[in-house]
Amino acid sequence: MWKKLFGRTPVRVWIIKQIDPDLIHLCGEGRLDTGRKAEAVLAELSEGRYQGPVQMGDSGLILNARVFAALVPHDGLHLGADGLAHWRGRHWRVARVPQRCWAYEGRLVPQMTTQGRLHLTSTEDLSGIRRRADRERAASGTAHFRAANALEDEAAFSERQRRRARPAPHREWREDDQGGR
């Protein structure tokens, strides 16, 4: 009641993780509970200069606003049943961002879900990692993968054990070996 009287109610926002030319990656709804007047927070949002905590939906998770592309006042973005959003005077396709990607700071890519073409979900863009791994694999020839607990051949195991068991070469102690004195 006091919050409502003094204008310090939490500001409801839509949280956009990434903006592509025709697509927005939408985390969902959240709240900005700054303890300041809602009008001041809404003014910062409209100018794109809000900095501070963002409570993610009903999860209780709080992230910093800097990890998001945009925070839009709740009445500033409208979602349609057709998978499109109306924001900034135009229609956007929407890809839902799963919780594991909320704090991810790399590029996201949309993927179709099993519900059809209009239902998209965002995932981490791993193409750079794949390219680097392919380049390294090509440079070394071939890659051999095996289970972590797979047995290696006996000769390689024996050689490795023999190298570990070999004592370090013995060195005589000298007068100047007194720990840097």
PDB file of C-alpha atoms in Angstrom:
ATOM      1  CA  MET A   1       0.000   0.000   0.000  1.00  0.00           C
ATOM      2  CA  TRP A   2       2.776   2.457   0.915  1.00  0.00           C
ATOM      3  CA  LYS A   3       4.580   1.704  -2.335  1.00  0.00           C
ATOM      4  CA  LYS A   4       1.474   2.584  -4.279  1.00  0.00           C
ATOM      5  CA  LEU A   5       0.948   5.818  -2.359  1.00  0.00           C
ATOM      6  CA  PHE A   6       4.503   7.027  -2.922  1.00  0.00           C
ATOM      7  CA  GLY A   7       4.831   5.822  -6.545  1.00  0.00           C
ATOM      8  CA  ARG A   8       7.500   3.215  -5.876  1.00  0.00           C
ATOM      9  CA  THR A   9       5.826   0.171  -7.374  1.00  0.00           C
ATOM     10  CA  PRO A  10       7.998  -2.195  -9.402  1.00  0.00           C
ATOM     11  CA  VAL A  11       8.063  -1.423 -13.121  1.00  0.00           C
ATOM     12  CA  ARG A  12       7.002  -4.370 -15.302  1.00  0.00           C
ATOM     13  CA  VAL A  13       9.140  -4.823 -18.426  1.00  0.00           C
ATOM     14  CA  TRP A  14       9.699  -7.133 -21.378  1.00  0.00           C
ATOM     15  CA  ILE A  15      13.300  -8.316 -21.464  1.00  0.00           C
ATOM     16  CA  ILE A  16      14.937  -8.535 -24.896  1.00  0.00           C
ATOM     17  CA  LYS A  17      18.262 -10.333 -25.022  1.00  0.00           C
ATOM     18  CA  GLN A  18      19.208  -9.629 -28.641  1.00  0.00           C
ATOM     19  CA  ILE A  19      17.774  -7.681 -31.568  1.00  0.00           C
ATOM     20  CA  ASP A  20      18.288  -9.009 -35.118  1.00  0.00           C
ATOM     21  CA  PRO A  21      17.051  -7.254 -38.298  1.00  0.00           C
ATOM     22  CA  ASP A  22      13.614  -8.951 -38.243  1.00  0.00           C
ATOM     23  CA  LEU A  23      13.705 -10.935 -35.002  1.00  0.00           C
ATOM     24  CA  ILE A  24      13.862 -10.264 -31.277  1.00  0.00           C
ATOM     25  CA  HIS A  25      15.205 -12.791 -28.778  1.00  0.00           C
ATOM     26  CA  LEU A  26      12.775 -12.419 -25.882  1.00  0.00           C
ATOM     27  CA  CYS A  27      13.559 -13.619 -22.350  1.00  0.00           C
ATOM     28  CA  GLY A  28      10.059 -12.818 -21.160  1.00  0.00           C
ATOM     29  CA  GLU A  29       8.691 -10.516 -18.505  1.00  0.00           C
ATOM     30  CA  GLY A  30      10.543  -9.061 -15.576  1.00  0.00           C
ATOM     31  CA  ARG A  31      10.435  -6.325 -12.961  1.00  0.00           C
ATOM     32  CA  LEU A  32      12.583  -3.388 -12.047  1.00  0.00           C
ATOM     33  CA  ASP A  33      12.281  -2.872  -8.308  1.00  0.00           C
ATOM     34  CA  THR A  34      14.623   0.064  -7.829  1.00  0.00           C
ATOM     35  CA  GLY A  35      12.990   1.830  -4.892  1.00  0.00           C
ATOM     36  CA  ARG A  36      12.697   4.955  -7.050  1.00  0.00           C
ATOM     37  CA  LYS A  37       9.622   6.542  -8.552  1.00  0.00           C
ATOM     38  CA  ALA A  38       8.204   4.638 -11.509  1.00  0.00           C
ATOM     39  CA  GLU A  39       8.154   7.780 -13.677  1.00  0.00           C
ATOM     40  CA  ALA A  40      11.918   8.233 -13.305  1.00  0.00           C
ATOM     41  CA  VAL A  41      12.598   4.602 -14.168  1.00  0.00           C
ATOM     42  CA  LEU A  42      10.248   4.748 -17.185  1.00  0.00           C
ATOM     43  CA  ALA A  43      12.045   7.878 -18.413  1.00  0.00           C
ATOM     44  CA  GLU A  44      15.400   6.056 -18.224  1.00  0.00           C
ATOM     45  CA  LEU A  45      13.910   3.088 -20.084  1.00  0.00           C
ATOM     46  CA  SER A  46      12.532   5.260 -22.878  1.00  0.00           C
ATOM     47  CA  GLU A  47      15.956   6.861 -23.334  1.00  0.00           C
ATOM     48  CA  GLY A  48      17.700   3.461 -23.210  1.00  0.00           C
ATOM     49  CA  ARG A  49      19.914   4.415 -20.286  1.00  0.00           C
ATOM     50  CA  TYR A  50      18.526   2.281 -17.441  1.00  0.00           C
ATOM     51  CA  GLN A  51      21.273   0.581 -15.446  1.00  0.00           C
ATOM     52  CA  GLY A  52      20.557  -1.646 -12.542  1.00  0.00           C
ATOM     53  CA  PRO A  53      18.990  -4.904 -11.401  1.00  0.00           C
ATOM     54  CA  VAL A  54      16.356  -6.780 -13.385  1.00  0.00           C
ATOM     55  CA  GLN A  55      14.268  -9.454 -11.675  1.00  0.00           C
ATOM     56  CA  MET A  56      13.649 -12.212 -14.190  1.00  0.00           C
ATOM     57  CA  GLY A  57       9.984 -13.220 -14.200  1.00  0.00           C
ATOM     58  CA  ASP A  58       8.897 -15.152 -11.135  1.00  0.00           C
ATOM     59  CA  SER A  59      12.184 -17.036 -10.842  1.00  0.00           C
ATOM     60  CA  GLY A  60      13.690 -14.709  -8.240  1.00  0.00           C
ATOM     61  CA  LEU A  61      16.841 -14.505 -10.365  1.00  0.00           C
ATOM     62  CA  ILE A  62      18.251 -10.976 -10.576  1.00  0.00           C
ATOM     63  CA  LEU A  63      20.592  -9.965 -13.412  1.00  0.00           C
ATOM     64  CA  ASN A  64      22.217  -6.699 -14.397  1.00  0.00           C
ATOM     65  CA  ALA A  65      20.538  -4.731 -17.192  1.00  0.00           C
ATOM     66  CA  ARG A  66      23.813  -4.568 -19.148  1.00  0.00           C
ATOM     67  CA  VAL A  67      23.447  -8.204 -20.320  1.00  0.00           C
ATOM     68  CA  PHE A  68      20.283  -7.322 -22.276  1.00  0.00           C
ATOM     69  CA  ALA A  69      19.804  -5.472 -25.552  1.00  0.00           C
ATOM     70  CA  ALA A  70      16.610  -3.727 -24.422  1.00  0.00           C
ATOM     71  CA  LEU A  71      14.187  -3.426 -21.548  1.00  0.00           C
ATOM     72  CA  VAL A  72      10.766  -2.373 -22.772  1.00  0.00           C
ATOM     73  CA  PRO A  73       7.958  -1.114 -20.517  1.00  0.00           C
ATOM     74  CA  HIS A  74       5.240  -3.750 -20.376  1.00  0.00           C
ATOM     75  CA  ASP A  75       2.764  -1.746 -22.447  1.00  0.00           C
ATOM     76  CA  GLY A  76       5.426  -0.920 -25.073  1.00  0.00           C
ATOM     77  CA  LEU A  77       5.535  -4.394 -26.631  1.00  0.00           C
ATOM     78  CA  HIS A  78       2.542  -6.514 -27.610  1.00  0.00           C
ATOM     79  CA  LEU A  79       2.758 -10.236 -28.336  1.00  0.00           C
ATOM     80  CA  GLY A  80       0.370 -11.796 -30.810  1.00  0.00           C
ATOM     81  CA  ALA A  81      -0.870 -15.369 -30.901  1.00  0.00           C
ATOM     82  CA  ASP A  82       0.751 -15.769 -34.326  1.00  0.00           C
ATOM     83  CA  GLY A  83       4.269 -15.657 -32.840  1.00  0.00           C
ATOM     84  CA  LEU A  84       4.835 -12.030 -33.774  1.00  0.00           C
ATOM     85  CA  ALA A  85       5.459  -9.018 -31.562  1.00  0.00           C
ATOM     86  CA  HIS A  86       4.538  -5.416 -32.231  1.00  0.00           C
ATOM     87  CA  TRP A  87       7.244  -3.044 -30.998  1.00  0.00           C
ATOM     88  CA  ARG A  88       8.627   0.290 -32.202  1.00  0.00           C
ATOM     89  CA  GLY A  89       5.899   0.575 -34.831  1.00  0.00           C
ATOM     90  CA  ARG A  90       6.678  -2.668 -36.621  1.00  0.00           C
ATOM     91  CA  HIS A  91       6.179  -6.428 -36.404  1.00  0.00           C
ATOM     92  CA  TRP A  92       8.978  -8.721 -35.286  1.00  0.00           C
ATOM     93  CA  ARG A  93       9.354 -12.492 -35.225  1.00  0.00           C
ATOM     94  CA  VAL A  94      10.020 -13.745 -31.707  1.00  0.00           C
ATOM     95  CA  ALA A  95      12.486 -16.359 -30.498  1.00  0.00           C
ATOM     96  CA  ARG A  96      12.082 -17.380 -26.860  1.00  0.00           C
ATOM     97  CA  VAL A  97      15.305 -17.326 -24.853  1.00  0.00           C
ATOM     98  CA  PRO A  98      15.617 -20.211 -22.367  1.00  0.00           C
ATOM     99  CA  GLN A  99      16.880 -19.506 -18.860  1.00  0.00           C
ATOM    100  CA  ARG A 100      20.312 -21.020 -19.551  1.00  0.00           C
ATOM    101  CA  CYS A 101      20.932 -18.212 -22.093  1.00  0.00           C
ATOM    102  CA  TRP A 102      19.751 -15.262 -20.004  1.00  0.00           C
ATOM    103  CA  ALA A 103      23.265 -14.397 -18.793  1.00  0.00           C
ATOM    104  CA  TYR A 104      25.053 -15.643 -21.935  1.00  0.00           C
ATOM    105  CA  GLU A 105      27.077 -12.800 -23.440  1.00  0.00           C
ATOM    106  CA  GLY A 106      27.657 -14.194 -26.924  1.00  0.00           C
ATOM    107  CA  ARG A 107      25.512 -14.202 -30.039  1.00  0.00           C
ATOM    108  CA  LEU A 108      22.242 -16.154 -30.062  1.00  0.00           C
ATOM    109  CA  VAL A 109      20.786 -17.959 -33.065  1.00  0.00           C
ATOM    110  CA  PRO A 110      17.132 -18.950 -33.539  1.00  0.00           C
ATOM    111  CA  GLN A 111      16.077 -22.565 -34.057  1.00  0.00           C
ATOM    112  CA  MET A 112      12.657 -23.933 -34.939  1.00  0.00           C
ATOM    113  CA  THR A 113      10.895 -25.942 -32.277  1.00  0.00           C
ATOM    114  CA  THR A 114       8.721 -28.972 -32.829  1.00  0.00           C
ATOM    115  CA  GLN A 115       5.590 -26.785 -32.750  1.00  0.00           C
ATOM    116  CA  GLY A 116       6.342 -25.357 -36.185  1.00  0.00           C
ATOM    117  CA  ARG A 117       7.831 -22.527 -38.151  1.00  0.00           C
ATOM    118  CA  LEU A 118       6.455 -19.695 -36.019  1.00  0.00           C
ATOM    119  CA  HIS A 119       7.740 -21.118 -32.751  1.00  0.00           C
ATOM    120  CA  LEU A 120      11.422 -20.321 -32.367  1.00  0.00           C
ATOM    121  CA  THR A 121      13.827 -20.750 -29.489  1.00  0.00           C
ATOM    122  CA  SER A 122      17.219 -19.114 -29.060  1.00  0.00           C
ATOM    123  CA  THR A 123      20.422 -21.049 -28.537  1.00  0.00           C
ATOM    124  CA  GLU A 124      24.056 -20.127 -28.155  1.00  0.00           C
ATOM    125  CA  ASP A 125      25.933 -19.587 -31.435  1.00  0.00           C
ATOM    126  CA  LEU A 126      28.665 -22.233 -31.346  1.00  0.00           C
ATOM    127  CA  SER A 127      29.757 -21.874 -34.974  1.00  0.00           C
ATOM    128  CA  GLY A 128      33.033 -20.146 -34.000  1.00  0.00           C
ATOM    129  CA  ILE A 129      33.936 -22.975 -31.639  1.00  0.00           C
ATOM    130  CA  ARG A 130      33.061 -25.562 -34.286  1.00  0.00           C
ATOM    131  CA  ARG A 131      35.200 -23.778 -36.917  1.00  0.00           C
ATOM    132  CA  ARG A 132      38.148 -23.616 -34.537  1.00  0.00           C
ATOM    133  CA  ALA A 133      37.781 -27.300 -33.629  1.00  0.00           C
ATOM    134  CA  ASP A 134      37.549 -28.288 -37.314  1.00  0.00           C
ATOM    135  CA  ARG A 135      40.678 -26.237 -38.089  1.00  0.00           C
ATOM    136  CA  GLU A 136      42.618 -27.867 -35.227  1.00  0.00           C
ATOM    137  CA  ARG A 137      41.447 -31.331 -36.226  1.00  0.00           C
ATOM    138  CA  ALA A 138      42.462 -30.723 -39.844  1.00  0.00           C
ATOM    139  CA  ALA A 139      45.904 -29.457 -38.778  1.00  0.00           C
ATOM    140  CA  SER A 140      46.660 -32.492 -36.618  1.00  0.00           C
ATOM    141  CA  GLY A 141      45.429 -35.090 -39.083  1.00  0.00           C
ATOM    142  CA  THR A 142      42.793 -37.157 -37.362  1.00  0.00           C
ATOM    143  CA  ALA A 143      41.162 -37.046 -33.989  1.00  0.00           C
ATOM    144  CA  HIS A 144      40.595 -40.162 -31.943  1.00  0.00           C
ATOM    145  CA  PHE A 145      37.845 -40.101 -29.359  1.00  0.00           C
ATOM    146  CA  ARG A 146      37.150 -42.680 -26.711  1.00  0.00           C
ATOM    147  CA  ALA A 147      35.261 -42.898 -23.492  1.00  0.00           C
ATOM    148  CA  ALA A 148      37.003 -41.411 -20.473  1.00  0.00           C
ATOM    149  CA  ASN A 149      37.152 -44.798 -18.797  1.00  0.00           C
ATOM    150  CA  ALA A 150      38.162 -46.755 -21.921  1.00  0.00           C
ATOM    151  CA  LEU A 151      41.273 -48.874 -21.515  1.00  0.00           C
ATOM    152  CA  GLU A 152      44.345 -47.806 -23.428  1.00  0.00           C
ATOM    153  CA  ASP A 153      46.557 -50.418 -25.007  1.00  0.00           C
ATOM    154  CA  GLU A 154      48.957 -52.138 -22.629  1.00  0.00           C
ATOM    155  CA  ALA A 155      52.182 -50.958 -24.275  1.00  0.00           C
ATOM    156  CA  ALA A 156      51.249 -47.257 -24.046  1.00  0.00           C
ATOM    157  CA  PHE A 157      50.114 -47.702 -20.445  1.00  0.00           C
ATOM    158  CA  SER A 158      53.357 -49.477 -19.468  1.00  0.00           C
ATOM    159  CA  GLU A 159      55.505 -46.811 -21.103  1.00  0.00           C
ATOM    160  CA  ARG A 160      53.625 -44.011 -19.336  1.00  0.00           C
ATOM    161  CA  GLN A 161      53.925 -45.768 -15.971  1.00  0.00           C
ATOM    162  CA  ARG A 162      57.640 -46.419 -16.529  1.00  0.00           C
ATOM    163  CA  ARG A 163      58.243 -42.707 -17.232  1.00  0.00           C
ATOM    164  CA  ARG A 164      56.355 -41.706 -14.075  1.00  0.00           C
ATOM    165  CA  ALA A 165      58.265 -44.175 -11.911  1.00  0.00           C
ATOM    166  CA  ARG A 166      61.692 -43.081 -13.203  1.00  0.00           C
ATOM    167  CA  PRO A 167      63.459 -41.160 -10.411  1.00  0.00           C
ATOM    168  CA  ALA A 168      64.591 -37.621 -11.043  1.00  0.00           C
ATOM    169  CA  PRO A 169      68.296 -37.281 -11.774  1.00  0.00           C
ATOM    170  CA  HIS A 170      70.341 -36.965  -8.571  1.00  0.00           C
ATOM    171  CA  ARG A 171      72.241 -33.753  -8.012  1.00  0.00           C
ATOM    172  CA  GLU A 172      74.866 -33.093  -5.400  1.00  0.00           C
ATOM    173  CA  TRP A 173      74.117 -30.392  -2.874  1.00  0.00           C
ATOM    174  CA  ARG A 174      76.424 -27.393  -3.165  1.00  0.00           C
ATOM    175  CA  GLU A 175      77.216 -24.521  -0.862  1.00  0.00           C
ATOM    176  CA  ASP A 176      75.366 -21.995  -3.054  1.00  0.00           C
ATOM    177  CA  ASP A 177      72.068 -24.041  -2.943  1.00  0.00           C
ATOM    178  CA  GLN A 178      70.910 -22.461   0.313  1.00  0.00           C
ATOM    179  CA  GLY A 179      67.626 -21.032  -0.892  1.00  0.00           C
ATOM    180  CA  GLY A 180      68.932 -17.810  -2.397  1.00  0.00           C
ATOM    181  CA  ARG A 181      70.953 -16.556   0.572  1.00  0.00           C
TER     182      ARG A 181
END
